[in-house]
């Protein structure tokens, strides 16, 4: 498992000034390696034997074309900061006079800034994507290194913008596609086995490992291969206490089939509400996906028993999971109706199902003025590059890997794991496996209503058909149920109109408008779960990470009343609108 038992971030500086005392104050328990004249220094919890520091989500070096998941290589004349294409570990940097500071955790850099300023462009982007896209961060004075790139500074131009080079990756459609189903199944089974073998090679056979098990094909397959490898596997599944959202029967079915223990982790409304603050702090950067607090609780429970936890993340991105279907339908429709009003980029922005298109309803006039010329499609350009992928499905999978995977799913999975002291291993983040999937034609990924077809066929070798072929969607969290119960008064507190007024970014009565239906039925009934959560996590991030103390609360809202009375007021208001 390497030199340290638990994950730890790295931080350092590079320039022309000795700042080792400042670095020591920031991380007093870290080991520091520095240049001959202390013009640079790097600090880590592990022993540094070279002028390069790396961090890997899995906890060990893996033989790939890259130095690690994130790295900093320093010398007297040059600084290189880089990240691998999967984006598992974030990397941030900032300039202070003639010095570049860098770290894998944004919170380590914040003490270097007198007054951190929230970036309005980043906030606009967050409202669309539910994450802040690279190279932005939520803080004006801090930037981020994009996944799959390396940034280079030369000492002669330390005050200039760095050179950015894209690292080689094979995330592009192969010129020759693999159309034989039998051959594809055999090759995929070998690659899956190889991916697991790489992930478990360093693990003691008698030490338990965890797996986050939903009962879907991805996590079930990872479980099967871990058991086959002879490891002591403990599965962890969420119990939301709401039957309609429960995945426990599916997870239990998989655990029973392999004869492994299943630990049920309570993720009730009260538990999730209590986890909002710790989750925001653990994430470091704001992430607005509704699963974050539930996954934090899941990893917190796993950390009581294991040091390494496995997941099935990236399966949807590699094998065209269900989220691709709306865009495929739109693509087919657009081909038949080329005079459609929306571009492909606009259609793709809508697939995030957040606040794209709702800007005038959610933002304050001041915020609209500051972001009106901001084009969100600029963050899509490299991902949907038609030169790399000619077919629609290949283009969607590449975009999903680079955007929803490398900028959202992977870094937040690592952040939550590291906060709980866990190394996180994602077997589907395998370079050879990923490259191979770009040989697959669409008919081996989607067959009618069946997504991930080839993965399911390959999985029949290790899983029973009732697990392989059952229909499943992404993890659903009963947030909408809780908003009218456990979360009701917390909404009035965290999204209080007076608090939102003071920030001059949001419409002050935004929560009321969303839940009451003033922003439309689709927002109230279909998108409310993740979108209200997005707002709650943004406010929690400002409190927990920035340390802001909110202003006094006002009572010009319904959330200080019992939920039934608040909903009756909304009904009365709607009736008045109809009558008028």
Coordinates of C-alpha atoms in Angstrom, one line a residue:
X1 CA 0.0 0.0 0.0
X2 CA 3.0 2.3 -0.1
X3 CA 4.7 4.5 2.5
X4 CA 1.6 5.8 4.2
X5 CA -1.6 4.2 5.5
X6 CA -4.0 7.0 4.7
X7 CA -4.3 9.5 1.8
X8 CA -2.7 12.9 2.2
X9 CA -2.6 15.9 -0.2
X10 CA 0.5 17.6 -1.4
X11 CA 1.3 21.4 -1.6
X12 CA 4.3 23.4 -2.7
X13 CA 5.6 26.5 -4.3
X14 CA 8.0 27.5 -7.1
X15 CA 9.6 30.9 -7.9
X16 CA 12.5 33.1 -6.8
X17 CA 11.8 33.5 -3.0
X18 CA 12.4 31.3 0.0
X19 CA 8.9 30.6 1.4
X20 CA 9.7 27.5 3.4
X21 CA 8.6 29.1 6.7
X22 CA 5.2 29.9 5.1
X23 CA 4.9 26.4 3.8
X24 CA 5.8 24.9 7.2
X25 CA 3.0 27.0 8.8
X26 CA 0.5 25.7 6.3
X27 CA 1.3 22.0 6.8
X28 CA 3.3 21.7 10.1
X29 CA 3.2 17.9 10.1
X30 CA 4.4 17.4 6.5
X31 CA 7.8 16.5 5.2
X32 CA 9.4 19.2 3.1
X33 CA 11.9 18.9 0.2
X34 CA 13.4 22.1 -1.2
X35 CA 15.7 23.4 -3.8
X36 CA 19.3 24.4 -3.0
X37 CA 18.3 28.1 -2.6
X38 CA 14.8 27.3 -1.3
X39 CA 13.5 28.8 -4.5
X40 CA 11.1 25.9 -4.5
X41 CA 9.7 23.4 -2.1
X42 CA 7.2 20.6 -2.0
X43 CA 5.5 19.2 1.1
X44 CA 3.9 15.8 1.5
X45 CA 3.0 13.4 4.3
X46 CA 5.2 10.8 2.7
X47 CA 9.0 10.8 2.4
X48 CA 10.1 12.7 -0.8
X49 CA 13.1 11.2 -2.5
X50 CA 12.9 13.1 -5.8
X51 CA 12.0 16.5 -7.1
X52 CA 8.6 15.2 -8.3
X53 CA 5.6 14.6 -6.0
X54 CA 2.6 12.5 -7.1
X55 CA -0.7 11.5 -5.7
X56 CA -2.8 8.5 -6.8
X57 CA -6.4 7.9 -5.8
X58 CA -5.8 4.2 -5.5
X59 CA -2.9 4.6 -3.1
X60 CA -0.1 3.1 -5.3
X61 CA 1.8 3.8 -8.5
X62 CA 0.4 2.2 -11.5
X63 CA 2.4 1.6 -14.7
X64 CA 0.8 4.0 -17.2
X65 CA 2.1 6.7 -19.5
X66 CA 1.7 9.3 -16.8
X67 CA 3.6 10.1 -13.6
X68 CA 0.4 9.6 -11.5
X69 CA -3.2 10.8 -11.1
X70 CA -1.7 14.3 -10.3
X71 CA 1.9 15.5 -10.1
X72 CA 4.2 18.4 -9.6
X73 CA 7.7 18.2 -11.1
X74 CA 10.0 21.1 -9.9
X75 CA 13.5 22.3 -10.6
X76 CA 15.3 25.6 -10.4
X77 CA 14.3 26.5 -13.9
X78 CA 11.0 24.8 -14.5
X79 CA 7.7 23.8 -12.9
X80 CA 5.4 21.1 -14.4
X81 CA 1.9 20.5 -13.0
X82 CA -0.2 17.7 -14.6
X83 CA -3.2 15.3 -14.3
X84 CA -4.1 12.1 -15.9
X85 CA -7.1 12.0 -18.3
X86 CA -9.4 10.3 -15.9
X87 CA -9.3 13.2 -13.5
X88 CA -9.3 11.2 -10.3
X89 CA -7.2 13.8 -8.3
X90 CA -7.7 17.5 -8.8
X91 CA -4.8 20.0 -8.9
X92 CA -4.9 23.7 -8.1
X93 CA -2.5 26.6 -8.6
X94 CA -2.3 30.3 -7.8
X95 CA 0.2 33.1 -8.4
X96 CA 1.4 35.3 -5.5
X97 CA 3.8 38.0 -6.7
X98 CA 6.6 36.0 -8.4
X99 CA 5.7 32.6 -6.9
X100 CA 3.4 29.8 -8.1
X101 CA 1.7 27.9 -5.3
X102 CA 0.1 24.5 -6.1
X103 CA -1.8 21.8 -4.2
X104 CA -4.2 18.9 -4.7
X105 CA -6.5 20.5 -2.2
X106 CA -7.9 24.0 -2.6
X107 CA -8.4 24.5 1.1
X108 CA -4.6 24.3 1.6
X109 CA -4.2 27.4 -0.6
X110 CA -6.9 29.5 0.9
X111 CA -4.8 30.8 3.8
X112 CA -2.5 32.4 1.3
X113 CA -5.3 34.7 0.1
X114 CA -6.3 37.7 2.2
X115 CA -9.9 37.9 0.8
X116 CA -11.0 35.0 -1.3
X117 CA -13.4 36.2 -4.0
X118 CA -16.2 34.0 -5.4
X119 CA -15.9 33.8 -9.2
X120 CA -19.2 34.7 -10.8
X121 CA -18.3 32.9 -14.1
X122 CA -17.6 29.8 -12.0
X123 CA -21.0 30.1 -10.3
X124 CA -22.8 30.5 -13.6
X125 CA -21.0 27.3 -14.8
X126 CA -21.8 25.5 -11.6
X127 CA -25.5 26.2 -12.0
X128 CA -25.4 24.6 -15.4
X129 CA -23.0 21.6 -14.8
X130 CA -23.3 21.0 -11.0
X131 CA -19.5 21.3 -10.9
X132 CA -17.1 24.1 -11.7
X133 CA -15.4 23.2 -15.0
X134 CA -11.6 23.5 -15.4
X135 CA -9.6 25.7 -15.6
X136 CA -11.9 27.7 -13.4
X137 CA -12.4 27.2 -9.7
X138 CA -15.0 28.8 -7.5
X139 CA -12.3 31.2 -6.2
X140 CA -11.2 34.1 -8.4
X141 CA -7.6 33.9 -7.3
X142 CA -7.2 30.1 -7.8
X143 CA -7.1 28.1 -11.1
X144 CA -7.2 24.4 -11.8
X145 CA -5.2 22.1 -14.0
X146 CA -7.5 20.3 -16.6
X147 CA -7.5 16.5 -16.6
X148 CA -5.3 15.1 -19.3
X149 CA -3.1 18.2 -19.5
X150 CA 0.3 19.4 -18.2
X151 CA 1.1 23.0 -17.5
X152 CA 4.7 24.3 -17.8
X153 CA 6.3 27.4 -16.3
X154 CA 9.8 28.5 -17.1
X155 CA 11.7 30.7 -14.5
X156 CA 12.3 33.4 -17.1
X157 CA 8.6 34.0 -17.5
X158 CA 7.2 33.1 -14.1
X159 CA 4.7 36.0 -14.4
X160 CA 3.5 34.9 -17.8
X161 CA 0.7 32.4 -18.5
X162 CA 2.0 28.8 -18.5
X163 CA 2.3 26.7 -21.6
X164 CA -0.4 24.0 -21.6
X165 CA 0.0 20.8 -23.5
X166 CA -2.6 18.0 -23.9
X167 CA -1.3 14.6 -22.9
X168 CA -1.7 11.7 -25.3
X169 CA -4.8 9.7 -24.8
X170 CA -6.6 7.2 -27.1
X171 CA -10.1 8.5 -26.4
X172 CA -11.0 8.7 -30.1
X173 CA -12.9 6.5 -32.4
X174 CA -10.8 3.7 -33.9
X175 CA -10.5 3.7 -37.7
X176 CA -11.4 0.0 -37.8
X177 CA -14.4 -1.1 -35.6
X178 CA -14.8 -4.5 -34.0
X179 CA -18.1 -5.8 -35.2
X180 CA -17.9 -9.5 -34.2
X181 CA -20.0 -9.9 -31.0
X182 CA -18.3 -13.1 -30.0
X183 CA -14.8 -11.7 -30.5
X184 CA -15.8 -8.5 -28.6
X185 CA -17.1 -10.5 -25.7
X186 CA -13.9 -12.6 -25.4
X187 CA -11.7 -9.5 -25.6
X188 CA -13.7 -7.6 -23.1
X189 CA -13.7 -10.4 -20.6
X190 CA -9.9 -10.5 -20.8
X191 CA -9.6 -6.7 -20.4
X192 CA -11.9 -6.7 -17.4
X193 CA -9.9 -9.4 -15.7
X194 CA -6.7 -7.5 -16.5
X195 CA -8.1 -4.3 -15.0
X196 CA -9.0 -6.0 -11.8
X197 CA -5.6 -7.8 -11.6
X198 CA -3.9 -4.5 -11.8
X199 CA -6.0 -3.0 -9.0
X200 CA -5.5 -5.9 -6.6
X201 CA -1.9 -6.8 -7.2
X202 CA -0.6 -5.1 -4.1
X203 CA -3.4 -6.0 -1.7
X204 CA -2.9 -8.5 1.1
X205 CA -5.1 -11.5 0.6
X206 CA -6.2 -11.6 4.2
X207 CA -7.1 -7.9 4.5
X208 CA -10.7 -7.0 3.7
X209 CA -11.6 -4.5 1.0
X210 CA -14.8 -2.7 0.5
X211 CA -17.0 -2.3 -2.5
X212 CA -19.8 0.2 -2.9
X213 CA -22.6 -2.0 -4.1
X214 CA -25.9 -0.8 -5.7
X215 CA -26.8 -4.0 -7.4
X216 CA -26.4 -2.5 -10.9
X217 CA -24.3 -4.1 -13.5
X218 CA -21.1 -2.0 -12.9
X219 CA -20.8 -2.5 -9.2
X220 CA -22.0 -6.1 -9.3
X221 CA -19.4 -7.0 -11.9
X222 CA -16.6 -5.4 -9.9
X223 CA -17.8 -7.3 -6.8
X224 CA -17.8 -10.6 -8.8
X225 CA -14.2 -10.0 -10.1
X226 CA -13.0 -9.1 -6.6
X227 CA -14.4 -12.3 -5.1
X228 CA -13.0 -14.3 -8.0
X229 CA -9.5 -12.8 -7.2
X230 CA -9.8 -14.4 -3.7
X231 CA -10.1 -11.2 -1.7
X232 CA -12.1 -10.8 1.5
X233 CA -14.9 -8.5 0.2
X234 CA -17.3 -6.5 2.3
X235 CA -20.1 -4.7 0.4
X236 CA -21.7 -1.5 1.5
X237 CA -25.2 -0.3 0.4
X238 CA -27.4 2.7 1.2
X239 CA -30.7 2.4 3.1
X240 CA -32.7 5.6 2.4
X241 CA -35.6 4.5 4.5
X242 CA -37.9 5.2 1.5
X243 CA -39.0 2.0 -0.2
X244 CA -39.6 3.4 -3.6
X245 CA -35.9 4.5 -3.8
X246 CA -34.4 1.4 -2.2
X247 CA -31.6 -0.5 -4.0
X248 CA -31.1 -2.8 -1.0
X249 CA -32.9 -5.8 -2.5
X250 CA -30.7 -5.7 -5.6
X251 CA -27.5 -5.3 -3.5
X252 CA -28.6 -8.1 -1.2
X253 CA -29.2 -10.4 -4.1
X254 CA -25.6 -9.9 -5.3
X255 CA -24.1 -10.2 -1.8
X256 CA -26.1 -13.4 -1.2
X257 CA -25.0 -14.9 -4.5
X258 CA -21.3 -14.4 -3.7
X259 CA -21.7 -15.1 0.0
X260 CA -20.2 -11.8 1.2
X261 CA -21.4 -9.6 4.0
X262 CA -23.6 -6.6 3.1
X263 CA -23.4 -3.6 5.5
X264 CA -26.5 -1.4 5.3
X265 CA -25.7 2.2 5.8
X266 CA -28.6 4.4 7.0
X267 CA -29.0 7.5 4.8
X268 CA -32.3 8.8 6.1
X269 CA -33.4 12.4 5.6
X270 CA -32.1 13.4 9.0
X271 CA -28.8 11.6 8.3
X272 CA -28.3 13.3 5.0
X273 CA -29.3 16.7 6.4
X274 CA -26.7 16.3 9.1
X275 CA -24.1 15.3 6.5
X276 CA -24.4 18.4 4.3
X277 CA -21.7 20.4 6.0
X278 CA -19.1 17.6 6.4
X279 CA -19.8 16.6 2.8
X280 CA -19.2 20.1 1.5
X281 CA -15.9 20.4 3.4
X282 CA -14.8 16.9 2.2
X283 CA -15.5 17.8 -1.4
X284 CA -13.3 20.9 -1.2
X285 CA -14.7 22.3 -4.4
X286 CA -18.5 22.7 -4.8
X287 CA -20.3 19.7 -6.4
X288 CA -24.0 19.8 -6.7
X289 CA -24.9 16.2 -7.5
X290 CA -27.7 14.8 -5.2
X291 CA -25.7 11.7 -4.4
X292 CA -22.8 13.4 -2.7
X293 CA -23.9 13.3 1.0
X294 CA -25.2 9.7 0.7
X295 CA -21.9 8.6 -0.8
X296 CA -20.0 10.4 2.0
X297 CA -22.0 8.4 4.6
X298 CA -21.3 5.2 2.7
X299 CA -17.6 5.8 2.6
X300 CA -17.6 7.0 6.2
X301 CA -19.1 3.6 7.2
X302 CA -16.6 1.7 5.0
X303 CA -13.7 3.5 6.6
X304 CA -14.5 1.8 9.9
X305 CA -13.5 -1.6 8.4
X306 CA -11.3 -1.2 5.3
X307 CA -8.5 1.0 3.9
X308 CA -9.4 0.5 0.2
X309 CA -12.8 0.8 -1.4
X310 CA -13.8 -0.2 -4.9
X311 CA -16.6 1.3 -7.0
X312 CA -18.2 0.8 -10.4
X313 CA -17.7 4.4 -11.6
X314 CA -17.0 5.0 -15.2
X315 CA -19.1 2.1 -16.4
X316 CA -21.8 4.4 -17.8
X317 CA -19.2 6.5 -19.6
X318 CA -17.4 3.6 -21.2
X319 CA -20.4 1.5 -22.3
X320 CA -23.0 4.1 -23.2
X321 CA -25.2 4.0 -20.1
X322 CA -28.8 5.2 -20.0
X323 CA -28.0 9.0 -19.8
X324 CA -26.9 8.9 -23.5
X325 CA -30.4 8.0 -24.8
X326 CA -32.0 11.5 -24.8
X327 CA -29.1 13.0 -26.9
X328 CA -29.2 10.1 -29.3
X329 CA -32.9 10.7 -29.9
X330 CA -32.2 14.4 -30.4
X331 CA -29.4 13.5 -32.8
X332 CA -31.6 11.4 -34.9
X333 CA -34.4 14.0 -34.8
X334 CA -32.0 16.8 -35.8
X335 CA -30.7 14.7 -38.7
X336 CA -34.3 14.4 -40.0
X337 CA -35.2 18.0 -39.1
X338 CA -32.0 20.0 -39.8
X339 CA -33.8 23.4 -39.3
X340 CA -34.1 22.7 -35.5
X341 CA -33.5 25.8 -33.3
X342 CA -30.9 24.3 -30.9
X343 CA -27.3 23.5 -31.7
X344 CA -25.8 20.2 -30.5
X345 CA -23.9 22.1 -27.8
X346 CA -27.1 23.6 -26.5
X347 CA -28.7 20.1 -26.5
X348 CA -25.8 18.8 -24.6
X349 CA -25.9 21.5 -22.0
X350 CA -29.5 20.5 -21.3
X351 CA -28.5 16.9 -20.6
X352 CA -27.0 18.1 -17.3
X353 CA -30.7 18.9 -16.3
X354 CA -29.7 21.7 -14.0
X355 CA -30.3 25.5 -14.5
X356 CA -29.2 26.0 -18.1
X357 CA -31.9 28.1 -19.7
X358 CA -33.3 29.3 -16.3
X359 CA -30.7 32.0 -15.7
X360 CA -33.1 34.9 -15.8
X361 CA -35.3 33.2 -13.2
X362 CA -32.5 32.2 -10.7
X363 CA -29.9 34.9 -10.8
X364 CA -30.0 38.5 -9.5
X365 CA -29.8 41.4 -11.9
X366 CA -26.2 42.0 -10.8
X367 CA -25.2 38.4 -11.5
X368 CA -26.9 38.5 -14.9
X369 CA -24.9 41.6 -15.8
X370 CA -21.6 39.9 -14.9
X371 CA -22.3 36.7 -16.8
X372 CA -24.4 37.8 -19.8
X373 CA -21.6 37.3 -22.3
X374 CA -20.3 34.1 -20.7
X375 CA -20.6 31.2 -23.3
X376 CA -21.0 27.9 -21.5
X377 CA -20.3 25.9 -24.7
X378 CA -16.6 26.8 -24.5
X379 CA -16.2 24.0 -21.9
X380 CA -17.5 21.4 -24.3
X381 CA -15.4 22.1 -27.4
X382 CA -12.5 19.7 -26.8
X383 CA -14.8 17.0 -25.5
X384 CA -17.2 17.0 -28.5
X385 CA -14.5 17.5 -31.1
X386 CA -15.9 15.9 -34.3
X387 CA -12.3 15.2 -35.6
X388 CA -11.8 12.6 -32.8
X389 CA -15.1 10.9 -33.1
X390 CA -17.3 10.8 -36.2
X391 CA -20.2 8.8 -34.9
X392 CA -22.7 10.3 -32.5
X393 CA -22.4 7.6 -29.8
X394 CA -18.6 7.7 -29.8
X395 CA -18.7 11.5 -29.5
X396 CA -21.2 11.2 -26.6
X397 CA -19.0 8.7 -24.8
X398 CA -15.9 10.8 -25.2
X399 CA -17.8 13.9 -23.9
X400 CA -19.1 11.9 -21.0
X401 CA -15.7 10.7 -20.0
X402 CA -14.1 14.1 -20.2
X403 CA -16.9 16.2 -18.7
X404 CA -19.2 14.1 -16.4
X405 CA -16.5 11.7 -15.6
X406 CA -13.2 13.5 -15.3
X407 CA -14.6 16.8 -14.0
X408 CA -17.3 15.5 -11.7
X409 CA -17.7 11.8 -10.9
X410 CA -14.1 10.9 -10.5
X411 CA -12.7 13.9 -8.5
X412 CA -15.6 13.9 -6.1
X413 CA -15.3 10.2 -5.6
X414 CA -11.7 10.6 -4.6
X415 CA -12.3 13.7 -2.4
X416 CA -15.0 11.9 -0.4
X417 CA -12.8 8.8 0.0
X418 CA -9.7 10.8 1.0
X419 CA -11.8 12.7 3.6
X420 CA -12.7 9.4 5.2
X421 CA -9.2 8.0 5.0
X422 CA -9.9 5.7 2.1
X423 CA -8.0 4.9 -1.1
X424 CA -10.5 4.7 -4.0
X425 CA -10.1 2.2 -6.8
X426 CA -12.2 2.4 -10.0
X427 CA -11.5 -0.7 -12.2
X428 CA -13.3 0.9 -15.1
X429 CA -10.8 3.8 -15.1
X430 CA -8.3 1.5 -17.0
X431 CA -6.4 2.9 -19.9
X432 CA -6.4 -0.2 -22.0
X433 CA -10.0 -1.0 -21.4
X434 CA -11.0 2.6 -22.2
X435 CA -9.0 2.7 -25.4
X436 CA -10.5 -0.6 -26.5
X437 CA -14.1 0.6 -26.0
X438 CA -13.6 3.1 -28.9
X439 CA -13.4 0.1 -31.2
X440 CA -17.0 -0.7 -30.5
X441 CA -19.8 0.1 -33.0
X442 CA -23.0 1.5 -31.7
X443 CA -25.0 -1.8 -32.1
X444 CA -22.7 -3.5 -29.5
X445 CA -23.4 -0.8 -26.9
X446 CA -27.1 -0.1 -27.4
X447 CA -29.5 -2.7 -28.7
X448 CA -33.0 -1.3 -28.8
X449 CA -33.9 -0.3 -25.2
X450 CA -30.9 -2.2 -23.8
X451 CA -27.9 -0.1 -22.9
X452 CA -24.4 -1.5 -22.1
X453 CA -25.3 -4.5 -24.2
X454 CA -21.7 -5.8 -24.7
X455 CA -20.8 -5.4 -21.0
X456 CA -23.8 -7.3 -20.0
X457 CA -23.0 -10.1 -22.4
X458 CA -19.4 -10.3 -21.1
X459 CA -20.7 -10.3 -17.5
X460 CA -22.7 -13.5 -18.0
X461 CA -19.5 -15.3 -17.4
X462 CA -19.5 -14.2 -13.7
X463 CA -23.0 -13.1 -12.9
X464 CA -26.5 -14.8 -13.0
X465 CA -28.9 -13.5 -15.7
X466 CA -31.4 -12.0 -13.2
X467 CA -28.6 -9.6 -12.1
X468 CA -27.1 -9.0 -15.5
X469 CA -30.3 -8.2 -17.4
X470 CA -32.5 -6.4 -14.8
X471 CA -33.4 -2.8 -15.7
X472 CA -31.7 -0.2 -13.5
X473 CA -31.2 3.5 -13.5
X474 CA -28.6 5.7 -11.8
X475 CA -28.8 5.9 -8.1
X476 CA -31.8 7.9 -7.0
X477 CA -31.9 9.8 -3.7
X478 CA -35.4 10.7 -2.3
X479 CA -34.5 14.4 -1.9
X480 CA -37.8 15.5 -3.2
X481 CA -39.6 13.6 -0.4
X482 CA -37.3 15.0 2.2
X483 CA -37.7 18.6 1.1
X484 CA -41.3 18.6 2.3
X485 CA -40.4 16.8 5.6
X486 CA -36.9 16.7 7.2
X487 CA -35.4 19.4 5.0
X488 CA -38.2 21.9 5.2
X489 CA -36.9 24.3 7.9
X490 CA -33.3 23.9 6.8
X491 CA -34.3 25.2 3.3
X492 CA -35.6 28.3 5.0
X493 CA -32.3 28.6 6.9
X494 CA -29.7 27.8 4.3
X495 CA -31.5 29.4 1.4
X496 CA -32.9 32.2 3.4
X497 CA -34.0 35.2 1.3
X498 CA -31.9 37.6 3.4
X499 CA -28.8 35.4 3.0
X500 CA -29.3 35.2 -0.8
X501 CA -29.8 39.0 -1.0
X502 CA -26.6 39.6 0.8
X503 CA -24.6 37.5 -1.7
X504 CA -26.1 39.4 -4.7
X505 CA -26.0 36.3 -6.9
X506 CA -29.4 34.6 -6.6
X507 CA -33.0 35.6 -6.6
X508 CA -33.8 35.9 -2.9
X509 CA -37.0 33.7 -3.1
X510 CA -35.5 31.1 -5.4
X511 CA -36.3 28.1 -3.2
X512 CA -39.9 29.2 -2.9
X513 CA -40.2 29.7 -6.6
X514 CA -38.8 26.2 -7.3
X515 CA -40.9 24.3 -4.9
X516 CA -44.1 26.2 -5.4
X517 CA -44.1 25.7 -9.1
X518 CA -43.5 29.3 -10.2
X519 CA -40.6 28.1 -12.3
X520 CA -42.7 25.6 -14.1
X521 CA -43.9 22.0 -13.5
X522 CA -40.8 20.5 -14.9
X523 CA -38.6 22.3 -12.4
X524 CA -41.0 21.5 -9.5
X525 CA -41.6 17.8 -10.3
X526 CA -38.7 16.5 -12.4
X527 CA -35.6 18.5 -11.7
X528 CA -36.3 19.7 -8.1
X529 CA -34.3 17.0 -6.4
X530 CA -30.8 17.7 -7.8
X531 CA -31.4 21.4 -8.4
X532 CA -32.4 22.4 -4.9
X533 CA -29.6 20.2 -3.6
X534 CA -27.2 22.1 -5.9
X535 CA -28.1 25.3 -4.1
X536 CA -27.9 23.8 -0.7
X537 CA -24.4 22.5 -1.4
X538 CA -23.2 25.9 -2.8
X539 CA -24.3 27.6 0.4
X540 CA -22.7 24.8 2.5
X541 CA -19.5 25.2 0.6
X542 CA -19.4 28.9 1.3
X543 CA -19.9 28.3 5.0
X544 CA -17.7 25.2 5.5
X545 CA -14.8 25.9 3.1
X546 CA -14.7 29.7 2.9
X547 CA -15.7 30.1 6.5
X548 CA -18.4 32.7 5.8
X549 CA -20.7 33.6 8.5
X550 CA -24.2 34.2 7.0
X551 CA -26.1 37.4 7.8
X552 CA -29.2 37.3 10.0
X553 CA -32.2 35.4 8.7
X554 CA -35.4 37.0 7.5
X555 CA -38.9 35.6 7.9
X556 CA -40.3 36.6 4.5
X557 CA -40.7 33.0 3.4
X558 CA -43.0 30.0 4.2
X559 CA -40.4 27.6 5.5
X560 CA -40.7 28.8 9.1
X561 CA -44.3 27.5 9.0
X562 CA -45.2 23.8 9.0
X563 CA -44.9 22.2 5.6
X564 CA -48.7 21.6 5.2
X565 CA -49.4 25.3 5.8
X566 CA -46.7 26.4 3.5
X567 CA -48.0 24.2 0.7
X568 CA -51.5 25.5 1.3
X569 CA -50.2 29.0 0.9
X570 CA -48.7 28.0 -2.5
X571 CA -52.0 26.5 -3.6
X572 CA -53.9 29.6 -2.6
X573 CA -51.4 31.8 -4.6
X574 CA -51.8 29.6 -7.6
X575 CA -55.5 29.9 -7.4
X576 CA -55.3 33.7 -7.2
X577 CA -53.1 33.6 -10.3
X578 CA -55.7 31.5 -12.2
X579 CA -58.6 33.7 -11.1
X580 CA -56.9 36.9 -12.1

